[in-house]
C-alpha positions as semicolon CSV with decimal commas, in nm:
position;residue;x (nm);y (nm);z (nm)
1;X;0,000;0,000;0,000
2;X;0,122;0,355;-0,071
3;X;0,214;0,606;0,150
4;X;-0,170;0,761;0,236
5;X;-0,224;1,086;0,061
6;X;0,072;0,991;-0,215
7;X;-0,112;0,971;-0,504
8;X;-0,291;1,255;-0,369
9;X;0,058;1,459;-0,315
10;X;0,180;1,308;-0,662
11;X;-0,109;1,489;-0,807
12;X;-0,111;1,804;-0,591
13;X;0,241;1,818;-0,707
14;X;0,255;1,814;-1,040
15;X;0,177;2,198;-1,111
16;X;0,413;2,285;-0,782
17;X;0,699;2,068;-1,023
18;X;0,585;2,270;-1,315
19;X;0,658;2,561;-1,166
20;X;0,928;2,461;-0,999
21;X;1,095;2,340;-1,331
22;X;1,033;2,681;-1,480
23;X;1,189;2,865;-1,212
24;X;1,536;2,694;-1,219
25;X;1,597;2,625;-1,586
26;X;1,464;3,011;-1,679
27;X;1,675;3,152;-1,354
28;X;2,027;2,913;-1,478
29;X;1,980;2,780;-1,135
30;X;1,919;3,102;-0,946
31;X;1,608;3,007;-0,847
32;X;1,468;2,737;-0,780
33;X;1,785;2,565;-0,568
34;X;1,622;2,607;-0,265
35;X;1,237;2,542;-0,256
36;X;0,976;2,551;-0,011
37;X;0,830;2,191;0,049
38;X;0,510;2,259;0,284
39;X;0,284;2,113;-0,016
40;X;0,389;1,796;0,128
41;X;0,370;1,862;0,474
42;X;0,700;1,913;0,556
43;X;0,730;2,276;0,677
44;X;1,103;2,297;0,566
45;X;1,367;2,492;0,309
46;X;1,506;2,215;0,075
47;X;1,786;2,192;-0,161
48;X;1,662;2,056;-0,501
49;X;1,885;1,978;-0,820
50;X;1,766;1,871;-1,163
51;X;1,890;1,533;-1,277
52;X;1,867;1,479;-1,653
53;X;1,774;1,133;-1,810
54;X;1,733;0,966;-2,112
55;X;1,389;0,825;-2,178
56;X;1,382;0,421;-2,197
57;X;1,126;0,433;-2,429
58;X;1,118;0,719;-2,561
59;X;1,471;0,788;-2,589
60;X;1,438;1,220;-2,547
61;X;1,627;1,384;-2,250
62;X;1,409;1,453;-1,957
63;X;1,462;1,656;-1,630
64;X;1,356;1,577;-1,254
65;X;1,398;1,811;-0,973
66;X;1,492;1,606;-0,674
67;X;1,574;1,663;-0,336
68;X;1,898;1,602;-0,228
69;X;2,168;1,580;0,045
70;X;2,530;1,570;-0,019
71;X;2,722;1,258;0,212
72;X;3,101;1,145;0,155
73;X;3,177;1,381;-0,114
74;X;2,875;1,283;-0,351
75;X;2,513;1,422;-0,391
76;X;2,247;1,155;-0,290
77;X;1,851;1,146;-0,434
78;X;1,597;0,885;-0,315
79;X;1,416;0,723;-0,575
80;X;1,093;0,736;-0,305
81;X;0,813;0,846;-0,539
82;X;0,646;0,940;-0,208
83;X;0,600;0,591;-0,098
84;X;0,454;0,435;-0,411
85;X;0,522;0,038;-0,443
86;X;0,661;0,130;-0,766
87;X;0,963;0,276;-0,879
88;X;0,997;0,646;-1,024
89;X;1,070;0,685;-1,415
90;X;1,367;0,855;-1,346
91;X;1,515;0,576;-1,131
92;X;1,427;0,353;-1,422
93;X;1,581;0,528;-1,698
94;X;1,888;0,628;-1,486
95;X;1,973;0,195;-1,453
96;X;1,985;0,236;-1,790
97;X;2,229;0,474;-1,803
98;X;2,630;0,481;-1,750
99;X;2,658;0,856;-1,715
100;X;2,466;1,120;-1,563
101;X;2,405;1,468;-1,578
102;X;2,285;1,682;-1,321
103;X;2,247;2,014;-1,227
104;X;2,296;2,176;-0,876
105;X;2,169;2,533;-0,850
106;X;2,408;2,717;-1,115
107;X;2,607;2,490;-1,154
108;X;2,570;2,133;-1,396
109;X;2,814;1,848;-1,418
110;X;2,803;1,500;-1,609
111;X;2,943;1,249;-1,398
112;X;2,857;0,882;-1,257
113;X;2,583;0,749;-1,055
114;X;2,596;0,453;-0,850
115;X;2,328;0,247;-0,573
116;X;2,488;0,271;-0,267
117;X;2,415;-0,100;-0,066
118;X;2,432;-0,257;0,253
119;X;2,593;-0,050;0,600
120;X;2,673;0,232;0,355
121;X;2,258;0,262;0,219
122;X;2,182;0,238;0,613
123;X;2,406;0,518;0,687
124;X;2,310;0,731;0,380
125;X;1,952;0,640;0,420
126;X;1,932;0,786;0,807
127;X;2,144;1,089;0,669
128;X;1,847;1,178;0,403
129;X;1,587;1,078;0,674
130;X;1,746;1,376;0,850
131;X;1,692;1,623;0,571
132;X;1,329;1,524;0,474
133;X;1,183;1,305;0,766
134;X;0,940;1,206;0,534
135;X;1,118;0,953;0,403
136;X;1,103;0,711;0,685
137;X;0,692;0,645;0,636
138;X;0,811;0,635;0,232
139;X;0,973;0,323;0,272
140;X;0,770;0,151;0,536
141;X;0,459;0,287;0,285
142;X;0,630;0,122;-0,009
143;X;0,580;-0,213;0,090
144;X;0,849;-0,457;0,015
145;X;0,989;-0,238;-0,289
146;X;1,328;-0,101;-0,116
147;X;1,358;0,266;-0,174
148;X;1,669;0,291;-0,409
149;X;1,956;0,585;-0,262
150;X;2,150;0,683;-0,550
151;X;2,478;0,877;-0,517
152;X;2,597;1,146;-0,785
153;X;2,985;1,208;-0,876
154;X;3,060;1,431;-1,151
155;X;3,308;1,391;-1,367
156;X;3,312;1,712;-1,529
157;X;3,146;2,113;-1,555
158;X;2,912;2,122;-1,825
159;X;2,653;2,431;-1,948
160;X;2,325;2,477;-1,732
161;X;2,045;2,290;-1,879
162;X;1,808;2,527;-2,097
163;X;1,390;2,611;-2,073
């Protein structure tokens, strides 16, 4: 069973993402970096980046704003989709991927993404429970799909990504 209320929050979210989306790729980043996540009940300043993936199926970039944290040198995203039993899109394009690029605020890099597994998930995992508490009802939500933590490395500076 889902999270309660995440469909509902997936679909109360949608035009906050929208809008969200706007504001950082028109801004280059200056906007947009830090967002306001009350919509989900969380009464909280977060740090968002976009992460840019290539569609499995249909094969055209896309761009998710995710919350982050930043642990042992690397940014980390949850692939929570707010406690669905499924996964996100995102996370399923990204295993499909070798590279990745991302954006954080105004700056964008290409680098390497990787799951992180066993004591160092745990540790990760409590670090991001830290920065959105939410996270903890996520997984127990999500049934017995485990909440992937994926950690971002870049590689190298790239250009911003454009509306």
């Amino acid at each position: 069973m889902a999270f309660e209320g995440s469909e509902s929050l997936l679909s109360r979210s949608r035009d906050f993402v929208r809008d969200h989306m706007a504001a950082y790729l028109d801004s280059g980043g200056r906007e947009g970096h830090i967002v306001d996540v009350s919509h989900t009940g969380v009464e909280r300043l977060l740090p968002t980046l976009l992460l840019q993936t290539i569609g499995r199926k249909s094969g055209r970039p896309l761009l998710v704003p995710l919350i982050y944290g930043f642990h042992g040198g690397e940014w980390v995203v949850i692939a929570s989709k707010a406690g669905s039993t499924s996964h996100p899109a995102w996370y399923l394009n990204l295993r499909e991927m070798e590279e990745v690029r991302f954006q954080v605020g105004g700056q964008c890099f290409r680098g390497h993404w990787r799951e992180a597994q066993g004591t160092e998930k745990a540790a990760v995992w409590d670090y991001m429970c830290g920065v959105f508490p939410p996270y903890a009802d996520y997984q127990a939500a999500a049934g017995e799909r485990d909440i992937p933590v994926i950690l971002l490395r870049p590689a190298a500076v790239m250009p911003v990504f454009q509306p």
